[in-house]
XYZ file of C-alpha atoms in Angstrom:
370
model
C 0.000 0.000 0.000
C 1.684 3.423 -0.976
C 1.753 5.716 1.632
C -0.869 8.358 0.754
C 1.167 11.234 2.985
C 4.226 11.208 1.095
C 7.396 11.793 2.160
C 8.827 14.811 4.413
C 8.674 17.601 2.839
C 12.254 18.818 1.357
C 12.344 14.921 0.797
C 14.830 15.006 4.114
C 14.873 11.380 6.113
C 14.328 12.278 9.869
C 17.372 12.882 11.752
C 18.144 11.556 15.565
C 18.515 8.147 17.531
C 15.946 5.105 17.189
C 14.715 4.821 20.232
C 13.891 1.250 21.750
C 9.702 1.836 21.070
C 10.979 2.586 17.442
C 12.528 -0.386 17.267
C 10.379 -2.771 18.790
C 7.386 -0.880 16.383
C 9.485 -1.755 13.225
C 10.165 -5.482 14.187
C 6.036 -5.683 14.932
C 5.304 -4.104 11.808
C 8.033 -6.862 9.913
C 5.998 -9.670 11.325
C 2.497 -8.519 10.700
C 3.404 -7.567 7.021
C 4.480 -10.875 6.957
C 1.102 -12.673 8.097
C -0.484 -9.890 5.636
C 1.481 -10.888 2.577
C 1.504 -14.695 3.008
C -1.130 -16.117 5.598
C -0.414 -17.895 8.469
C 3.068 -18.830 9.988
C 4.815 -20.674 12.541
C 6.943 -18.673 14.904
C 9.956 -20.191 12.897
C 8.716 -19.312 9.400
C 8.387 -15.749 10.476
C 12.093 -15.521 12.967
C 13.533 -16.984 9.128
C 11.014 -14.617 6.778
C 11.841 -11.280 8.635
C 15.356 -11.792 9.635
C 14.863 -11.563 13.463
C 15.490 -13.667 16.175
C 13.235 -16.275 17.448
C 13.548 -15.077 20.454
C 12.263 -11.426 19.502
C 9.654 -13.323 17.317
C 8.514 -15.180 20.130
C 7.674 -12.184 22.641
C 6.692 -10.124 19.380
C 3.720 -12.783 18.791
C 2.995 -13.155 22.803
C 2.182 -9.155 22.648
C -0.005 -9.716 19.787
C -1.909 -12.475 20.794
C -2.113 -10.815 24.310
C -3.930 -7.839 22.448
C -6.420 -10.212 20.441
C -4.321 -9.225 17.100
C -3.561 -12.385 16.134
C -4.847 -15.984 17.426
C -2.726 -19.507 17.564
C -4.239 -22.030 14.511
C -3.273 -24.857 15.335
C -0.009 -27.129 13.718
C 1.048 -26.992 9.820
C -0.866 -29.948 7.938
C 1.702 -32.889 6.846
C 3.727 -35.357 8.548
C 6.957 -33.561 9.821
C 9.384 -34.782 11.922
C 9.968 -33.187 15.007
C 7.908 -31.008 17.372
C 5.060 -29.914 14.670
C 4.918 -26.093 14.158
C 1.938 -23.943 15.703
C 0.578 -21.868 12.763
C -0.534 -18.197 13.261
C -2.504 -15.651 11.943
C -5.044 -12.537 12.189
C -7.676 -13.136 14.622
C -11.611 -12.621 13.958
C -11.453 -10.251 16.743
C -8.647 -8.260 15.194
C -9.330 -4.558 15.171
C -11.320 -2.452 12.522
C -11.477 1.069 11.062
C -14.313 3.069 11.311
C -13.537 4.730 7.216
C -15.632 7.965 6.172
C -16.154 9.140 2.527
C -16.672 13.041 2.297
C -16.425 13.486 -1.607
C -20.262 12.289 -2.870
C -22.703 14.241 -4.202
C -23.621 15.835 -0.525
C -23.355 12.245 0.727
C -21.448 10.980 3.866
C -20.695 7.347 2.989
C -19.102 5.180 5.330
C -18.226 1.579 6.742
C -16.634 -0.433 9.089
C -13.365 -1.858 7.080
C -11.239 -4.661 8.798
C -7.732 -4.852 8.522
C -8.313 -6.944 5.169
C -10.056 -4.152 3.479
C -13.080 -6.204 3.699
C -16.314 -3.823 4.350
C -18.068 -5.506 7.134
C -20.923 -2.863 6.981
C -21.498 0.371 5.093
C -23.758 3.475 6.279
C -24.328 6.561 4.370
C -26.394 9.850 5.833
C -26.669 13.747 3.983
C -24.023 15.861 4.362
C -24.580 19.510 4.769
C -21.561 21.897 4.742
C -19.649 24.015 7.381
C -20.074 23.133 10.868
C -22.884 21.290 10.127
C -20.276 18.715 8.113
C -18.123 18.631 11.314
C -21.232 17.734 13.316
C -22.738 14.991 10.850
C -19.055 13.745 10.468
C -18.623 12.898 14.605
C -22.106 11.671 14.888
C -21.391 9.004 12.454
C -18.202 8.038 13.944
C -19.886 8.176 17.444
C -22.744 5.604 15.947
C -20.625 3.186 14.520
C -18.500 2.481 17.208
C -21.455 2.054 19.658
C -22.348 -0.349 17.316
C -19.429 -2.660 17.389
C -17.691 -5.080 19.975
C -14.434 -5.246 17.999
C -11.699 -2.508 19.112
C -11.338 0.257 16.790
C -8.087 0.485 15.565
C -8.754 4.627 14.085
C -10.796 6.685 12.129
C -9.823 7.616 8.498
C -11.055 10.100 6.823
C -11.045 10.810 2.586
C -11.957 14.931 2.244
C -11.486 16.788 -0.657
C -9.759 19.780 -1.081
C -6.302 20.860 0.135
C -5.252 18.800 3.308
C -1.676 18.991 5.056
C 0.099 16.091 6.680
C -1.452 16.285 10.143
C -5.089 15.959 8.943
C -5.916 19.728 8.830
C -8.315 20.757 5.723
C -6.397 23.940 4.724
C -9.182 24.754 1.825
C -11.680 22.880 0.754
C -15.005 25.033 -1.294
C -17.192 22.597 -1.678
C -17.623 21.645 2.418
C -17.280 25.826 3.118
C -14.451 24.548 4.995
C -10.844 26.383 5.658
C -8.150 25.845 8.283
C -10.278 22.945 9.883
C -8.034 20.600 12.283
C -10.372 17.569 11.163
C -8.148 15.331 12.377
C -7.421 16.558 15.601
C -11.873 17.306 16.094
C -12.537 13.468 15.467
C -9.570 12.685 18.066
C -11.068 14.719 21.047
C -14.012 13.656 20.319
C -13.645 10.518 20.106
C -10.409 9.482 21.718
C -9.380 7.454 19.102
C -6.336 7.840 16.374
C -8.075 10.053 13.378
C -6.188 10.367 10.137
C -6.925 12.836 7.601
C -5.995 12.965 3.902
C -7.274 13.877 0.212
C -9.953 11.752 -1.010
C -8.810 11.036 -4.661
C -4.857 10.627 -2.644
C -6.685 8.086 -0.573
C -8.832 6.302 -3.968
C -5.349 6.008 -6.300
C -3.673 3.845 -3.259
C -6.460 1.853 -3.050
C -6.934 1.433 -6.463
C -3.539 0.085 -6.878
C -3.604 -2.038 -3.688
C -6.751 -3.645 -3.745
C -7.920 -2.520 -7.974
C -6.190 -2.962 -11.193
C -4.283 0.079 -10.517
C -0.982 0.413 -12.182
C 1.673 1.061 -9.448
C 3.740 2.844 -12.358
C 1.648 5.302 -12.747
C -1.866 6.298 -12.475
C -3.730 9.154 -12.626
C -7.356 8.969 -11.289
C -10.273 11.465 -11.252
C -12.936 11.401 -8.663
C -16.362 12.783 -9.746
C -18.634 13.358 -7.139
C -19.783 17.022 -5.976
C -16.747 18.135 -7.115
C -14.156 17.052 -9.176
C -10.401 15.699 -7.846
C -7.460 13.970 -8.896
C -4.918 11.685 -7.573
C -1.324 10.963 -9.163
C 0.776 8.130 -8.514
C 4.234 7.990 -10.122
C 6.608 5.046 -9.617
C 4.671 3.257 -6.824
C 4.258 6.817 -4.427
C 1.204 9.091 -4.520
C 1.911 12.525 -5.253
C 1.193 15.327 -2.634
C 3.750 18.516 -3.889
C 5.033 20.891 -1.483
C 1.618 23.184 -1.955
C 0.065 19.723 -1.465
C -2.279 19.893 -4.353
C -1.375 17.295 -6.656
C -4.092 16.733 -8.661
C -6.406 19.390 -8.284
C -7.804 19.182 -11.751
C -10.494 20.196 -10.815
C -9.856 23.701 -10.407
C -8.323 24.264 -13.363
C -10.399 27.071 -15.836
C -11.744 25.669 -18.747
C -14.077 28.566 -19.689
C -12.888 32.080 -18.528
C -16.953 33.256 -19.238
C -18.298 29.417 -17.508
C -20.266 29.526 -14.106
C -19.025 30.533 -11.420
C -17.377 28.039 -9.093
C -17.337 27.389 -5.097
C -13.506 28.371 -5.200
C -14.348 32.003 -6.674
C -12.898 31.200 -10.245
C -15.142 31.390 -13.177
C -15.412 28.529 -15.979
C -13.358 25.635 -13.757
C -13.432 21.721 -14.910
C -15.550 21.131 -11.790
C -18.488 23.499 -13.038
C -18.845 21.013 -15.866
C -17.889 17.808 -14.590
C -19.299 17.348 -11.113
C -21.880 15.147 -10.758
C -25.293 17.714 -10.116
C -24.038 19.321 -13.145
C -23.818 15.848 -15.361
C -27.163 14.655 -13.674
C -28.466 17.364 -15.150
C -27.142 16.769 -18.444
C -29.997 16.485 -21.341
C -28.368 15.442 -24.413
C -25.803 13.563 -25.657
C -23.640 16.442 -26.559
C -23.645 17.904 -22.863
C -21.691 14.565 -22.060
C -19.696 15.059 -24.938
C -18.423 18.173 -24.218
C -17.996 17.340 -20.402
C -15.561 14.120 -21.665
C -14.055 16.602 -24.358
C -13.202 19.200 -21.888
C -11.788 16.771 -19.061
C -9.388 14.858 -21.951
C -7.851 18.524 -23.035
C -7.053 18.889 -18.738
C -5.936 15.483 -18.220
C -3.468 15.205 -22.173
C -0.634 17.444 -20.400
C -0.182 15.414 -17.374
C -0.517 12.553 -18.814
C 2.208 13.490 -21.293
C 4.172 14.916 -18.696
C 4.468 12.359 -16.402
C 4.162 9.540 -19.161
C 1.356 7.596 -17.427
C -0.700 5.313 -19.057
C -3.572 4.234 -16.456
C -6.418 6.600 -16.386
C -9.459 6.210 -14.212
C -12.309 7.927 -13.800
C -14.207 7.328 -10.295
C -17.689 8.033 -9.756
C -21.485 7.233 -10.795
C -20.946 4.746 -13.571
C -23.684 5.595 -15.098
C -22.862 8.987 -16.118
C -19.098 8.097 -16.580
C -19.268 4.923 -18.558
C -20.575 5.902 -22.153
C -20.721 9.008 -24.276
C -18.435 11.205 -21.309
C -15.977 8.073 -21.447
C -15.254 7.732 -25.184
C -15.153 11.416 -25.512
C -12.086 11.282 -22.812
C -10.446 9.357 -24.547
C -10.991 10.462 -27.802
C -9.480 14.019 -26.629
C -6.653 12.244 -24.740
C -6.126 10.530 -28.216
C -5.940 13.431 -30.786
C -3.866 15.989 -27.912
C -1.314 13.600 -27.089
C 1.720 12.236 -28.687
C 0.749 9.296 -30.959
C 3.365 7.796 -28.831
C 1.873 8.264 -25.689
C -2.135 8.126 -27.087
C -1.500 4.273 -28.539
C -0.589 3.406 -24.835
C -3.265 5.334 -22.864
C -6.239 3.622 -21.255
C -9.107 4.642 -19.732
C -11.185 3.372 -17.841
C -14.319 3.609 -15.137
C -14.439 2.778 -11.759
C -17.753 2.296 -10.303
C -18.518 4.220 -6.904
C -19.392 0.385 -5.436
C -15.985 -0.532 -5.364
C -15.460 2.081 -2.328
C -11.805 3.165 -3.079
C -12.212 6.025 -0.691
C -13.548 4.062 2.587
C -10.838 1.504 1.771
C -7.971 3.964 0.874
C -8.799 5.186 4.247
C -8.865 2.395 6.050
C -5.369 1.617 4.678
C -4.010 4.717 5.429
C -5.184 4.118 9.412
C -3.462 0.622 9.245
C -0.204 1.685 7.864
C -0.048 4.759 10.508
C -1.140 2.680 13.876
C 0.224 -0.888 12.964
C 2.833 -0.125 9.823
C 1.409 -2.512 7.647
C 1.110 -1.387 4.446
């Protein structure tokens, strides 16, 4: 899973000793990557699979079965000689994530997401703007942990607009929301960990963790009530140091358009969001819409030389007239180089990239697991 946050910024590595709870973090991150990637091991498999001691294995495990993280399964199948080998592995009772989707069309979707990415239930309620966002957003959270008996590992949260590393939304029009500490709301609230970050950041991870993303390079758009973008170059998600990677949305495509919730006049997002394609009448009005968004997206895909392109949102207004007319544009404003590699492609809102890109983000940050 690529870390959605990026790196530090000035691309520096953090300077100063590892202290022992850094250490002993890393090694229990090593062995529950392990389990992640490959299923259930024996204490051995994972002492020889991570390069640490048995001894450090041993306590490692202990700790986590201790917590209800992981659960003993019983010896390997097959006649071995020797003591046989106690298998183990991720426990029903493991934590969850309680995963919230802010970029629908003035929907809050969200769900309860175990450490899989498997959706174990999904609620969705209106969302309103301003305060009243803030307020609809903790309610939920508050409701769906009353509702469960498993610990809750975090909260993560996709947002759009413009959101820095520590889960404050610095600017984000659509929601009427600037400067918010999101993050740091949902963790007094709540008392849990609360992670913050862009939604179409969080839907490109998860595309290419748990979708058909390619971890080369993808660029994906999330339509919804606005319009996003997320770019992912050589297996890392991009943020920038403005962190607003992606914000096609925003661009101006018509200097004389609509105005837009950002102040600009004429920007992608007047055209392309979803009220505005729902209330689309003909044929052409998709046409234009796809024609529009392939002229925004042929530079960066040039640029960066990706060929993956998704579009996420409604299938039903992406996946027809608005899709061939992407890539027709993409087609005739590219290199014929680039154009004869280029694909793209629709990703339904059902397959929940958001709730699960958040979800990820929430493991990797509390347990290291990517």
């Amino acid at each position: 899973m690529t870390q959605v946050t990026g790196r530090p910024r000035g691309g520096r590595r953090p300077v100063g000793k590892v202290l022992p709870g850094d250490a002993r973090r890393h090694h229990r991150a090593l062995v529950l990557q392990q389990l992640f990637d490959d299923g259930p091991r024996s204490r051995a498999d994972l002492s020889r699979e991570t390069g640490l001691t048995r001894v450090t294995v041993s306590d490692l495990v202990a700790e986590l079965l201790d917590t209800g993280m992981l659960v003993e399964l019983g010896h390997r199948p097959g006649v071995r000689q020797g003591k046989p080998a106690t298998l183990v592995g991720l426990a029903d009772t493991a934590p969850v994530v309680v995963a919230l989707d802010l970029s629908g069309d003035r929907i809050l979707r969200s769900a309860v997401v175990d450490l899989h990415g498997g959706i174990l239930t999904a609620e969705s309620v209106e969302l309103s703007e301003g305060e009243a966002a803030v307020a609809e957003v903790l309610a939920l959270v508050a409701r769906l942990r009353e509702q469960l008996t498993r610990p809750v590992l975090g909260v993560g949260i996709g947002a759009p607009g413009i959101i820095d590393h520590a889960g404050t939304v610095l600017h984000a029009p659509n929601l009427g929301w600037s400067d918010l500490a999101l993050a740091e709301r949902v963790h007094r609230e709540t008392g849990l960990p609360a992670y913050v970050a862009n939604d179409a950041n969080m839907a490109t991870a998860a595309e290419t963790s748990f979708g058909a993303g390619d971890d080369a390079g993808l660029l994906l758009v999330t339509i919804g009530h606005g319009v996003g973008g997320g770019v992912l170059v050589d297996g890392r998600v991009l943020a920038g140091p403005l962190l607003s990677s992606g914000e096609i949305g925003h661009v101006v495509v018509d200097p004389d358009g609509p105005t837009c919730a950002c102040g600009n006049r004429g920007c992608l997002e007047t055209i392309l969001a979803v009220p505005t394609l729902r209330r689309a009448q003909t044929e052409a009005e998709l046409v234009a819409a796809g024609q529009r968004l392939g002229s925004v997206l042929s530079p960066v895909v040039t640029t960066l030389g990706i060929a993956d392109v998704v579009l996420y949102g409604p299938a039903e207004l992406l996946d027809g007239h608005l899709l061939r007319a992407t890539q027709d544009a993409l087609a005739h404003q590219t290199l014929p180089f680039v154009a004869r590699q280029v694909h793209v492609r629709v990703v339904p809102l059902a397959d929940e990239l958001v709730l699960k890109g958040a979800a990820a983000l929430v493991r990797y940050r509390e347990i290291g697991v990517v």
